[in-house]
Coordinates of C-alpha atoms and ligand atoms in Angstrom, one line a residue:
M1365 CA 20.2 -38.6 -15.0
T1366 CA 21.3 -35.7 -11.8
I1367 CA 21.3 -32.3 -13.3
P1368 CA 24.4 -30.5 -11.6
D1369 CA 23.3 -26.9 -9.7
T1370 CA 26.7 -25.5 -11.0
L1371 CA 27.9 -25.4 -14.6
Y1372 CA 31.1 -24.2 -15.4
C1373 CA 31.9 -22.6 -19.4
A1374 CA 34.4 -21.1 -20.5
N1375 CA 35.6 -20.1 -16.4
M1376 CA 32.2 -18.6 -15.7
K1377 CA 30.0 -19.8 -13.4
F1378 CA 26.2 -20.8 -14.0
S1379 CA 23.5 -22.1 -11.5
V1380 CA 21.3 -24.8 -13.2
E1381 CA 18.2 -23.5 -11.0
P1382 CA 15.0 -26.5 -10.1
N1383 CA 12.4 -24.8 -11.6
L1384 CA 9.6 -23.3 -9.7
K1385 CA 7.0 -26.0 -8.8
S1386 CA 2.7 -24.4 -8.4
F1387 CA 0.8 -26.5 -6.1
S1388 CA -2.9 -27.1 -5.9
P1389 CA -4.0 -25.7 -2.0
V1390 CA -7.0 -27.7 -2.5
S1391 CA -5.2 -31.0 -3.6
G1392 CA -1.9 -30.3 -3.0
E1393 CA -0.9 -31.4 -6.4
V1394 CA 1.7 -29.9 -8.8
I1395 CA -0.3 -28.1 -11.2
A1396 CA 3.1 -26.0 -13.1
E1397 CA 6.4 -25.9 -13.5
I1398 CA 8.0 -22.4 -14.4
A1399 CA 11.6 -21.8 -14.8
K1400 CA 13.4 -20.6 -11.7
T1401 CA 15.4 -17.2 -12.3
A1402 CA 18.7 -17.5 -10.7
P1403 CA 19.4 -14.7 -8.5
M1404 CA 22.8 -13.6 -10.4
E1405 CA 20.4 -13.3 -13.4
V1406 CA 18.2 -10.5 -11.6
K1407 CA 20.8 -7.6 -12.4
T1408 CA 20.6 -8.4 -16.4
L1409 CA 16.9 -8.5 -15.9
V1410 CA 17.4 -4.9 -14.7
T1411 CA 20.2 -3.7 -17.4
R1412 CA 17.3 -4.5 -19.4
A1413 CA 14.5 -3.3 -18.2
R1414 CA 16.2 -0.2 -18.1
Q1415 CA 17.1 0.1 -21.8
A1416 CA 13.6 -0.4 -22.5
Q1417 CA 12.8 2.6 -19.9
K1418 CA 14.2 5.2 -22.0
A1419 CA 11.8 5.3 -25.1
W1420 CA 8.6 4.6 -22.5
G1421 CA 9.6 7.6 -19.7
A1422 CA 10.2 9.8 -23.1
L1423 CA 6.5 9.6 -24.0
S1424 CA 4.1 11.9 -23.4
L1425 CA 2.0 11.8 -20.8
N1426 CA -0.8 11.1 -22.4
A1427 CA 0.6 8.8 -24.8
R1428 CA 1.5 6.7 -21.9
S1429 CA -2.0 6.8 -20.7
R1430 CA -3.2 5.9 -23.9
K1431 CA -1.4 2.2 -23.3
I1432 CA -2.1 2.2 -20.2
K1433 CA -6.0 2.6 -20.8
G1434 CA -5.8 -0.1 -23.5
L1435 CA -5.1 -2.8 -20.5
C1436 CA -8.8 -2.4 -19.7
G1437 CA -9.7 -4.5 -23.2
V1438 CA -7.3 -7.0 -22.6
L1439 CA -8.9 -7.8 -18.7
A1440 CA -12.2 -7.4 -20.6
E1441 CA -11.3 -10.2 -22.5
K1442 CA -9.3 -12.4 -20.9
A1443 CA -11.5 -12.5 -17.5
E1444 CA -12.5 -16.0 -18.0
D1445 CA -9.0 -16.8 -18.3
I1446 CA -7.2 -14.7 -15.4
A1447 CA -10.1 -15.7 -13.0
E1448 CA -10.0 -19.3 -13.1
T1449 CA -6.2 -19.0 -12.8
I1450 CA -6.1 -17.2 -9.3
S1451 CA -8.5 -19.2 -8.4
R1452 CA -6.7 -22.5 -8.9
E1453 CA -3.7 -21.9 -8.0
T1454 CA -4.8 -19.4 -4.6
G1455 CA -8.0 -21.8 -4.4
K1456 CA -10.1 -18.3 -3.3
P1457 CA -14.1 -18.7 -4.8
L1458 CA -14.0 -17.9 -8.4
L1459 CA -16.5 -15.0 -7.5
E1460 CA -13.9 -13.0 -5.2
S1461 CA -11.7 -13.9 -8.5
V1462 CA -13.2 -11.7 -10.8
Y1463 CA -14.7 -9.2 -8.0
H1464 CA -11.8 -8.8 -6.0
E1465 CA -8.8 -9.2 -8.7
V1466 CA -9.8 -8.8 -12.3
F1467 CA -12.3 -6.1 -11.8
A1468 CA -10.6 -4.2 -9.7
A1469 CA -7.6 -4.4 -11.6
A1470 CA -9.7 -3.2 -14.7
E1471 CA -10.4 -0.2 -11.9
L1472 CA -7.3 0.8 -11.2
A1473 CA -6.1 0.6 -14.9
R1474 CA -9.1 3.0 -16.2
F1475 CA -8.3 5.4 -13.4
F1476 CA -4.0 5.6 -14.0
G1477 CA -4.8 5.4 -17.8
S1478 CA -7.3 8.2 -17.7
D1479 CA -5.7 10.5 -14.3
T1480 CA -1.9 10.0 -14.5
P1481 CA -1.5 13.5 -16.7
K1482 CA -3.5 15.3 -14.6
I1483 CA -2.1 13.7 -11.4
L1484 CA 1.7 14.2 -12.9
K1485 CA 1.3 17.9 -14.2
K1486 CA 3.4 20.3 -13.0
R1487 CA 2.1 21.5 -9.8
R1488 CA 2.5 25.2 -9.1
I1489 CA 3.7 26.3 -5.6
S1490 CA 2.6 29.8 -4.4
I1491 CA 5.2 32.1 -2.2
H1492 CA 4.2 33.6 0.4
L1493 CA 6.5 36.2 0.7
L1494 CA 9.4 36.8 -2.4
K1495 CA 6.8 37.2 -5.1
Y1496 CA 9.1 38.3 -7.5
R1497 CA 9.8 34.4 -7.7
S1498 CA 7.8 31.1 -8.1
S1499 CA 8.1 27.7 -8.1
Y1500 CA 6.7 24.5 -9.3
L1501 CA 7.0 20.8 -9.3
H1502 CA 7.6 18.4 -12.3
Y1503 CA 8.1 15.0 -11.8
V1504 CA 10.5 12.6 -13.5
P1505 CA 9.5 9.0 -14.0
R1506 CA 12.8 7.2 -11.1
G1507 CA 14.1 4.4 -13.6
V1508 CA 13.4 1.1 -13.0
I1509 CA 11.0 -0.2 -9.9
G1510 CA 11.9 -3.7 -8.3
I1511 CA 7.9 -5.0 -7.3
I1512 CA 7.7 -7.6 -5.0
T1513 CA 4.3 -9.0 -3.9
P1514 CA 2.4 -11.9 -1.9
W1515 CA 0.3 -14.9 -3.1
N1516 CA -2.7 -13.3 -1.0
Y1517 CA -4.3 -11.1 -3.8
P1518 CA -1.4 -12.3 -6.7
F1519 CA -3.0 -10.6 -9.2
T1520 CA -4.2 -7.2 -8.3
I1521 CA -1.4 -6.3 -6.2
S1522 CA 1.1 -7.4 -8.9
F1523 CA -1.7 -5.8 -11.6
G1524 CA -1.7 -2.6 -9.8
D1525 CA 1.8 -1.9 -8.9
V1526 CA 3.2 -2.8 -12.4
V1527 CA 0.3 -0.4 -13.5
M1528 CA 1.2 2.7 -11.4
A1529 CA 4.7 2.3 -11.9
L1530 CA 4.3 2.3 -15.7
A1531 CA 2.2 5.0 -16.1
A1532 CA 4.4 7.1 -14.1
G1533 CA 7.1 6.5 -17.0
N1534 CA 9.2 3.2 -15.5
A1535 CA 10.0 0.1 -15.9
V1536 CA 9.3 -2.8 -13.7
V1537 CA 11.1 -5.9 -12.4
L1538 CA 8.4 -7.3 -11.0
K1539 CA 9.0 -10.9 -8.8
P1540 CA 5.4 -12.5 -7.9
S1541 CA 5.1 -14.2 -5.1
E1542 CA 6.6 -18.2 -5.9
I1543 CA 3.8 -19.6 -4.0
T1544 CA 1.4 -18.2 -7.0
P1545 CA 3.5 -18.3 -9.9
T1546 CA 1.0 -19.0 -12.7
I1547 CA -0.4 -15.5 -11.9
G1548 CA 2.8 -13.7 -12.2
L1549 CA 3.3 -15.1 -15.5
K1550 CA -0.6 -13.6 -16.5
I1551 CA 0.3 -10.3 -15.9
K1552 CA 3.3 -10.5 -18.4
E1553 CA 0.7 -11.8 -20.3
V1554 CA -2.2 -8.8 -19.9
I1555 CA 0.7 -6.4 -20.9
E1556 CA 2.2 -7.7 -23.6
A1557 CA -1.5 -8.0 -25.3
A1558 CA -2.1 -4.7 -24.7
G1559 CA 1.2 -3.5 -26.9
I1560 CA 3.2 -2.2 -24.5
D1561 CA 7.1 -3.6 -25.1
P1562 CA 7.8 -6.1 -23.6
D1563 CA 11.1 -5.4 -22.1
L1564 CA 9.3 -2.8 -19.9
L1565 CA 8.4 -5.5 -17.6
Q1566 CA 10.7 -8.4 -17.0
I1567 CA 9.3 -11.0 -13.9
A1568 CA 12.1 -12.2 -11.7
M1569 CA 10.9 -15.8 -11.0
G1570 CA 11.5 -17.5 -7.2
A1571 CA 11.4 -17.3 -3.6
G1572 CA 13.1 -14.7 -1.1
D1573 CA 16.6 -15.5 -2.6
V1574 CA 15.2 -14.0 -6.1
G1575 CA 13.3 -11.1 -3.9
A1576 CA 17.1 -10.7 -2.2
A1577 CA 18.8 -10.2 -4.9
L1578 CA 16.3 -7.9 -6.6
V1579 CA 16.6 -5.4 -3.4
E1580 CA 20.4 -5.4 -4.3
G1581 CA 19.8 -5.7 -8.3
G1582 CA 20.7 -1.8 -9.1
T1583 CA 16.7 -0.8 -9.3
D1584 CA 16.2 2.8 -8.5
M1585 CA 13.4 1.7 -5.9
I1586 CA 11.6 -0.7 -3.8
H1587 CA 7.7 -1.9 -3.6
F1588 CA 7.0 -4.5 -1.6
T1589 CA 3.7 -5.7 -0.1
G1590 CA 4.7 -8.7 2.7
S1591 CA 4.7 -9.4 5.5
G1592 CA 6.9 -7.4 8.6
A1593 CA 9.6 -10.0 8.5
T1594 CA 10.5 -9.2 5.1
G1595 CA 9.6 -5.7 4.9
R1596 CA 12.0 -5.0 8.2
K1597 CA 14.8 -6.8 6.1
I1598 CA 13.9 -5.0 2.8
A1599 CA 13.8 -0.9 4.6
E1600 CA 17.8 -2.2 5.9
A1601 CA 19.5 -3.0 2.6
C1602 CA 17.2 0.2 0.9
G1603 CA 18.6 2.1 4.1
R1604 CA 22.0 0.5 3.9
Q1605 CA 21.7 1.6 -0.5
L1606 CA 19.7 4.7 -0.1
I1607 CA 16.9 4.1 -2.3
P1608 CA 13.4 5.0 -1.6
Y1609 CA 10.9 1.9 -0.9
V1610 CA 7.7 1.5 0.0
L1611 CA 6.2 -1.3 2.0
E1612 CA 2.5 -2.5 2.5
L1613 CA 3.0 -4.8 5.3
G1614 CA 0.3 -6.6 7.8
G1615 CA -2.7 -5.8 10.1
K1616 CA -4.8 -7.1 12.8
D1617 CA -7.7 -4.6 11.6
A1618 CA -10.1 -4.2 14.3
A1619 CA -14.2 -2.9 13.8
I1620 CA -15.7 -1.2 16.4
V1621 CA -19.8 -1.6 16.8
L1622 CA -22.1 0.9 17.9
D1623 CA -25.2 0.4 19.6
D1624 CA -26.8 1.9 17.1
A1625 CA -25.7 -0.5 14.5
D1626 CA -28.2 -2.3 11.8
L1627 CA -27.3 -5.8 13.3
D1628 CA -28.2 -7.5 10.8
Y1629 CA -26.2 -5.8 8.0
T1630 CA -23.3 -5.2 10.6
A1631 CA -23.2 -9.2 10.8
G1632 CA -22.9 -9.7 7.4
A1633 CA -20.6 -7.2 6.9
L1634 CA -18.1 -8.5 9.6
V1635 CA -18.5 -12.0 8.6
H1636 CA -17.5 -11.0 5.3
G1637 CA -14.6 -9.2 6.8
G1638 CA -13.3 -12.1 8.6
F1639 CA -13.7 -15.0 5.9
A1640 CA -13.1 -13.7 2.5
N1641 CA -10.1 -15.1 0.8
A1642 CA -10.3 -17.9 3.9
G1643 CA -9.3 -14.6 6.3
Q1644 CA -6.1 -14.4 3.9
V1645 CA -6.3 -10.4 3.9
C1646 CA -4.3 -8.2 5.2
A1647 CA -7.0 -5.6 5.9
S1648 CA -9.7 -8.9 7.4
V1649 CA -11.5 -7.8 10.2
E1650 CA -9.2 -10.0 13.0
R1651 CA -10.5 -8.6 16.1
I1652 CA -14.4 -6.8 16.8
Y1653 CA -15.2 -4.8 20.1
A1654 CA -19.3 -5.1 20.4
V1655 CA -20.2 -3.1 23.2
E1656 CA -21.9 -4.4 25.7
S1657 CA -25.8 -3.3 24.9
I1658 CA -26.1 -5.0 21.5
Y1659 CA -22.8 -7.9 21.9
D1660 CA -25.6 -11.0 22.9
P1661 CA -27.6 -10.0 19.5
L1662 CA -24.5 -9.8 17.5
V1663 CA -22.5 -12.9 18.6
K1664 CA -25.7 -14.9 17.8
R1665 CA -26.8 -13.1 14.3
I1666 CA -22.7 -13.7 13.4
V1667 CA -22.4 -17.4 14.5
E1668 CA -26.1 -17.9 12.6
K1669 CA -24.1 -16.3 9.6
V1670 CA -20.7 -18.0 9.8
Q1671 CA -22.3 -21.6 10.0
N1672 CA -24.2 -21.2 6.5
L1673 CA -20.9 -20.3 5.3
R1674 CA -19.7 -23.3 2.5
Q1675 CA -16.4 -24.3 2.4
G1676 CA -14.5 -26.1 -0.3
D1677 CA -12.7 -25.6 -3.7
G1678 CA -13.4 -21.9 -5.1
L1679 CA -12.7 -22.8 -8.5
T1680 CA -15.4 -25.8 -9.1
G1681 CA -17.8 -25.1 -6.2
E1682 CA -20.7 -23.0 -4.9
V1683 CA -18.6 -22.4 -2.5
D1684 CA -18.2 -18.9 0.2
V1685 CA -14.8 -20.2 1.9
G1686 CA -12.1 -21.8 0.1
P1687 CA -9.0 -23.3 1.6
M1688 CA -5.5 -22.4 3.4
I1689 CA -2.8 -21.4 0.9
F1690 CA -0.3 -23.7 1.9
P1691 CA -0.2 -26.4 5.2
K1692 CA 2.1 -24.0 7.0
Q1693 CA -0.7 -21.2 7.0
L1694 CA -3.1 -23.3 8.1
A1695 CA -0.6 -24.1 11.4
I1696 CA -0.5 -20.7 11.7
V1697 CA -4.5 -20.1 12.6
E1698 CA -4.7 -23.9 14.5
S1699 CA -1.7 -22.9 16.8
Q1700 CA -3.4 -19.2 17.2
V1701 CA -6.8 -20.9 17.9
A1702 CA -5.3 -23.5 19.8
A1703 CA -3.7 -21.1 22.2
A1704 CA -6.8 -19.2 22.9
I1705 CA -8.8 -21.3 23.4
E1706 CA -6.4 -23.2 26.0
A1707 CA -6.4 -19.9 27.2
G1708 CA -10.1 -19.9 28.0
A1709 CA -11.3 -18.7 24.7
T1710 CA -14.9 -20.4 24.0
V1711 CA -15.5 -21.7 20.2
R1712 CA -19.1 -20.5 19.4
T1713 CA -18.6 -22.3 15.9
G1714 CA -15.9 -24.3 13.9
G1715 CA -12.3 -23.9 16.0
S1716 CA -10.7 -27.0 14.2
A1717 CA -8.6 -27.7 10.6
K1718 CA -10.4 -29.8 8.5
D1719 CA -9.7 -32.5 5.4
G1720 CA -5.7 -30.9 6.4
R1721 CA -6.1 -28.1 3.8
Y1722 CA -9.4 -26.1 5.3
F1723 CA -9.7 -24.1 8.6
E1724 CA -13.1 -24.1 9.8
P1725 CA -14.8 -21.1 10.0
T1726 CA -14.2 -19.6 13.7
V1727 CA -15.6 -17.5 15.9
L1728 CA -14.1 -17.2 19.7
T1729 CA -15.6 -15.5 22.6
D1730 CA -14.6 -15.1 26.1
V1731 CA -11.1 -13.2 24.7
T1732 CA -8.7 -11.7 26.2
D1733 CA -6.4 -8.7 25.1
E1734 CA -3.4 -11.0 25.6
M1735 CA -4.3 -13.6 23.0
G1736 CA -1.9 -14.1 20.2
V1737 CA -5.6 -13.9 18.2
M1738 CA -6.4 -10.3 19.7
R1739 CA -2.5 -9.0 19.3
D1740 CA -0.7 -10.7 15.9
E1741 CA -2.0 -11.2 12.5
T1742 CA -3.9 -14.3 12.2
F1743 CA -4.2 -14.2 8.4
G1744 CA -7.4 -16.8 8.6
P1745 CA -10.7 -17.7 8.9
T1746 CA -11.1 -16.2 12.3
L1747 CA -12.9 -13.8 13.9
P1748 CA -12.6 -13.2 17.9
I1749 CA -15.4 -11.2 19.4
M1750 CA -14.4 -9.0 22.7
K1751 CA -17.3 -7.3 25.0
V1752 CA -16.5 -3.2 25.6
K1753 CA -18.2 -1.4 28.2
D1754 CA -18.8 1.9 25.7
V1755 CA -17.1 3.3 22.6
E1756 CA -14.1 4.9 24.4
E1757 CA -12.9 1.5 25.9
A1758 CA -13.4 0.0 22.4
I1759 CA -11.5 2.8 20.6
A1760 CA -8.7 2.4 23.6
K1761 CA -8.4 -1.4 22.6
A1762 CA -8.2 -0.8 19.0
N1763 CA -5.6 1.7 19.6
D1764 CA -3.7 -0.6 21.6
S1765 CA -1.8 -2.8 18.8
R1766 CA 1.8 -2.7 17.3
Y1767 CA -0.4 -2.4 13.9
G1768 CA -2.0 -0.1 11.6
L1769 CA -3.7 -1.1 8.1
S1770 CA -7.4 -0.9 8.4
A1771 CA -10.4 0.1 10.9
Y1772 CA -14.0 -0.4 10.8
V1773 CA -16.9 1.3 13.0
F1774 CA -20.6 0.6 12.4
T1775 CA -23.1 3.0 13.7
R1776 CA -26.2 4.0 12.3
N1777 CA -25.1 7.4 13.0
T1778 CA -22.3 8.1 10.3
Q1779 CA -21.5 11.9 12.0
R1780 CA -20.7 9.8 15.0
G1781 CA -18.8 6.9 13.1
R1782 CA -17.0 9.8 10.8
E1783 CA -15.9 10.9 14.4
I1784 CA -14.7 8.0 15.4
A1785 CA -12.9 7.0 12.4
E1786 CA -10.9 10.1 12.9
R1787 CA -9.4 8.5 16.6
L1788 CA -8.9 5.2 14.7
E1789 CA -4.8 4.9 14.1
A1790 CA -5.3 2.9 11.1
G1791 CA -4.3 4.2 7.3
T1792 CA -8.1 3.5 6.5
V1793 CA -11.0 3.5 8.5
D1794 CA -14.3 2.5 6.9
V1795 CA -17.7 3.5 8.4
N1796 CA -20.1 0.4 7.1
D1797 CA -18.3 -1.2 4.9
V1798 CA -15.4 -3.9 4.8
L1799 CA -12.8 -4.8 2.9
L1800 CA -13.8 -2.0 -0.1
T1801 CA -11.3 0.4 -0.7
H1802 CA -7.8 -1.6 -1.9
A1803 CA -10.2 -1.7 -4.9
I1804 CA -11.3 1.9 -5.0
P1805 CA -8.1 3.4 -7.1
E1806 CA -8.7 7.6 -6.5
T1807 CA -8.3 6.8 -2.6
P1808 CA -4.4 6.0 -0.8
W1809 CA -3.7 2.7 0.2
G1810 CA -1.1 2.2 3.1
G1811 CA -1.0 1.2 6.7
I1812 CA 0.7 3.4 10.0
K1813 CA 2.7 1.9 12.6
E1814 CA 3.8 -1.8 11.2
S1815 CA 1.4 -1.8 9.1
G1816 CA 3.7 -0.2 6.7
I1817 CA 5.5 3.1 5.0
G1818 CA 4.0 4.8 2.7
V1819 CA 1.2 4.5 0.3
A1820 CA 0.0 2.8 -3.0
H1821 CA -2.6 4.4 -5.1
S1822 CA -4.6 7.2 -5.5
A1823 CA -2.7 10.7 -6.5
E1824 CA -0.3 10.7 -4.0
G1825 CA 0.9 6.3 -4.3
L1826 CA 1.3 7.2 -8.2
R1827 CA 3.7 10.3 -7.3
H1828 CA 5.8 8.1 -4.8
F1829 CA 7.0 6.1 -7.9
C1830 CA 8.1 9.6 -9.8
Q1831 CA 11.1 11.6 -8.5
Q1832 CA 9.8 15.0 -7.2
R1833 CA 11.7 18.0 -8.4
H1834 CA 11.8 21.4 -7.8
V1835 CA 12.1 24.5 -10.1
N1836 CA 12.5 27.8 -8.7
Y1837 CA 13.2 30.7 -11.2
N1838 CA 12.3 34.5 -11.0
I1839 CA 9.4 36.0 -12.7
L1840 CA 10.8 39.4 -12.7
P1841 CA 14.1 40.8 -14.3
S1842 CA 17.1 39.1 -11.4
F1843 CA 18.1 42.0 -9.2
A1844 CA 20.3 41.6 -6.4
M1845 CA 18.6 41.5 -2.6
P1846 CA 20.0 43.4 0.1
W1847 CA 20.7 40.3 2.3
V1848 CA 23.8 39.1 -0.1
F1849 CA 27.6 40.1 0.2
P1850 CA 29.1 42.5 0.8
Y1851 CA 26.8 42.0 4.4
Q1852 CA 25.9 45.2 5.8
R1853 CA 25.7 45.3 9.8
R1854 CA 22.5 48.1 9.5
I1855 CA 20.7 45.5 7.2
A1856 CA 20.9 42.7 9.6
F1857 CA 19.6 44.9 12.1
A1858 CA 16.5 46.0 9.3
G1859 CA 16.4 41.8 10.1
F1860 CA 15.3 42.5 13.5
D1861 CA 12.4 45.0 12.5
F1862 CA 11.0 42.5 9.8
V1863 CA 10.6 39.1 12.1
K1864 CA 8.9 41.5 14.3
G1865 CA 6.7 43.4 11.6
L1866 CA 6.1 40.6 9.8
Y1867 CA 5.5 37.4 12.8
G1868 CA 5.6 39.8 16.2
S1869 CA 2.9 41.1 18.3
S1870 CA -0.8 41.1 17.6
N1871 CA -0.9 45.2 18.0
L1872 CA -0.9 46.1 14.1
F1873 CA 0.7 49.5 14.5
K1874 CA 3.3 48.1 16.3
R1875 CA 3.9 45.8 14.0
L1876 CA 3.3 48.3 10.7
L1877 CA 5.9 50.7 12.8
H1878 CA 9.0 48.0 12.7
L1879 CA 8.0 47.3 9.1
L1880 CA 8.6 50.9 8.2
R1881 CA 11.9 51.0 10.6
G1882 CA 13.4 48.5 8.6
S1883 CA 12.0 49.3 5.3
W1884 CA 14.1 52.8 5.9
Q1885 CA 17.3 51.1 7.2
V1886 CA 17.8 48.7 4.2
V1887 CA 16.8 51.6 1.8
M1888 CA 19.8 53.9 3.6
A1889 CA 22.3 51.2 4.3
L1890 CA 21.8 50.4 0.6
R1891 CA 22.0 54.5 -0.3
S1892 CA 25.8 54.9 1.7
S1893 CA 26.9 51.7 0.0
K1894 CA 26.8 53.0 -3.1
K1895 CA 28.0 56.8 -2.5
G1896 CA 31.0 54.4 -1.3
Ligands
LIG2821 P1 6.4 -12.9 2.4 O1 6.7 -11.7 3.2 O2 6.4 -13.7 3.2 O3 6.5 -12.4 1.0 C1 6.3 -11.7 0.0 C2 6.5 -11.0 -0.6 O4 8.1 -11.5 -0.4 C3 7.3 -12.4 -1.7 O5 7.4 -12.7 -3.1 C4 8.2 -13.7 -1.2 O6 8.9 -14.0 -2.0 C5 9.7 -12.4 -1.3 N1 10.7 -11.9 -0.2 C6 10.7 -13.3 0.9 N2 11.9 -12.7 1.6 C7 12.3 -11.9 1.2 C8 13.5 -11.2 1.6 N3 14.6 -11.8 2.0 N4 13.8 -10.4 0.3 C9 12.8 -9.7 -0.6 N5 11.8 -10.7 -1.1 C10 11.5 -11.7 -0.4 O7 4.9 -12.2 2.7 P2 3.5 -13.4 2.1 O8 3.0 -14.2 2.9 O9 3.7 -13.6 0.9 O10 2.0 -12.6 2.5 C11 1.3 -12.4 3.8 C12 1.7 -11.3 4.2 O11 1.5 -10.2 3.0 C13 0.3 -10.9 5.5 O12 1.3 -10.1 6.2 C14 0.0 -9.8 5.0 O13 -1.2 -9.1 6.0 C15 0.7 -8.6 4.2 N6 0.0 -7.6 2.9 C16 -0.4 -7.0 2.9 C17 -0.9 -5.5 1.9 C18 -0.9 -4.7 2.5 O14 -1.5 -3.9 1.6 N7 -0.3 -4.1 3.2 C19 -0.9 -7.0 1.0 C20 -1.5 -8.3 1.3 C21 -0.6 -9.3 1.9

């Protein structure tokens, strides 16, 4: 029987959505079928979430945080099941599913479960001049947050964003990637198992059309992680509706290797940075600039280590590098590498697709600035390495990019590394390590340039999920200041003296004279207005 894609009932139109299919990246077989949300249903999810938010948002910060902290225990209990689900649906090695996803998620829940009351408590503002008044900021949940996430870290990214939104007192409609829907459902399972009102987290299951419906669905903020192309569409739609948004987008992260780097350690870190999750990491090391004095020995060590990587099914095998998530991603990597070879790049190891699902871990040298492998996000297991004359050339090349997510510096001299880090145009720079800070919840995560707008994680990221409101109030009994109606020219002239006295020449005596004259003018003006 064929199922019609539209049903009419009492003159109302309902769409019958085909199930969403989840495919194994290893075999291409369907591993799950999950009911899809119709785009027209998304508004109902937002309404349901809004209803649940009222009671949740009214809880004290401590009460909410206790619930968030409870998520840690649930993650600990379900760790094996979650990690296996992640590896089954993404193909990534089980070790990565445990450490990069479950562990990182638990650390986020621990941090926001314990530090939210401190981060969101009222913040006093110290006022310079008008000491008879005071100010503070307070943080109010925005309401319902639309969260849209990608497939590459399908658990920890979605979970972390949901945790921050809930900790800040919001409800959430999450649209997980259509490529990893069963992992999206795991997040719902964990939230419910922690005893958090299930209506606080609604799942909109589907592809881009469902994501677009969520962006237009009446939420109070969109938190998006994904490609720049989708990010632009989301920014346009949010701009039109004047709702706030955070965008966590792609990168082309550079690593700079200085002449004093520990080459063996550096090569190992760079190989991990380039090939973890088969290179499908927003913060992957995507291009290396090595100064000429250490270039040859570094390349030799990197190639040796890459040739030892074991490729296969991340769920079942003793494996370092899994398959590409789907054939489209494999094709992107294939075409970038082929174009680089065509333009003169040398393949030091790897270089081609394997079994229709994998791309061999690949090291390229003799690359140029113009090649796609050095300019565009590859999101695959490739490490192009370029020789540079010195550190200045390396910094200039690293910064010559439209992206600015992460960057990496390797040197034994950490002070020198930090100085270089401060000159790199990236949201995060790691000195002597890779891919670390997304899992450190205390630190902000966000890109600059085309890598994103706003940050996630950290105190700053949490506050994004709130309206920041300002209250200014009198601490002395209220009295009328001389600059209110009726205006007097004499008081206006006194204002010139005050400006000169407060901000003028460096001659302190002159400034004091201005302040005295201004005050005198004000006193006289007030006396004459009283008499009048
Ligand atoms: P994508 O942009 O194709 O999809 C991301 C999400 O957006 C998915 O859930 C998708 O269904 C949804 N979507 C698609 N079209 C939409 C639309 N018009 N309106 C609303 N939602 C829509 O990205 P992807 O391929 O899933 O992820 C890979 C990209 O994500 C890479 O560029 C990677 O660098 C980036 N990424 C960035 C970070 C970060 O923290 N900066 C982290 C992980 C991934």
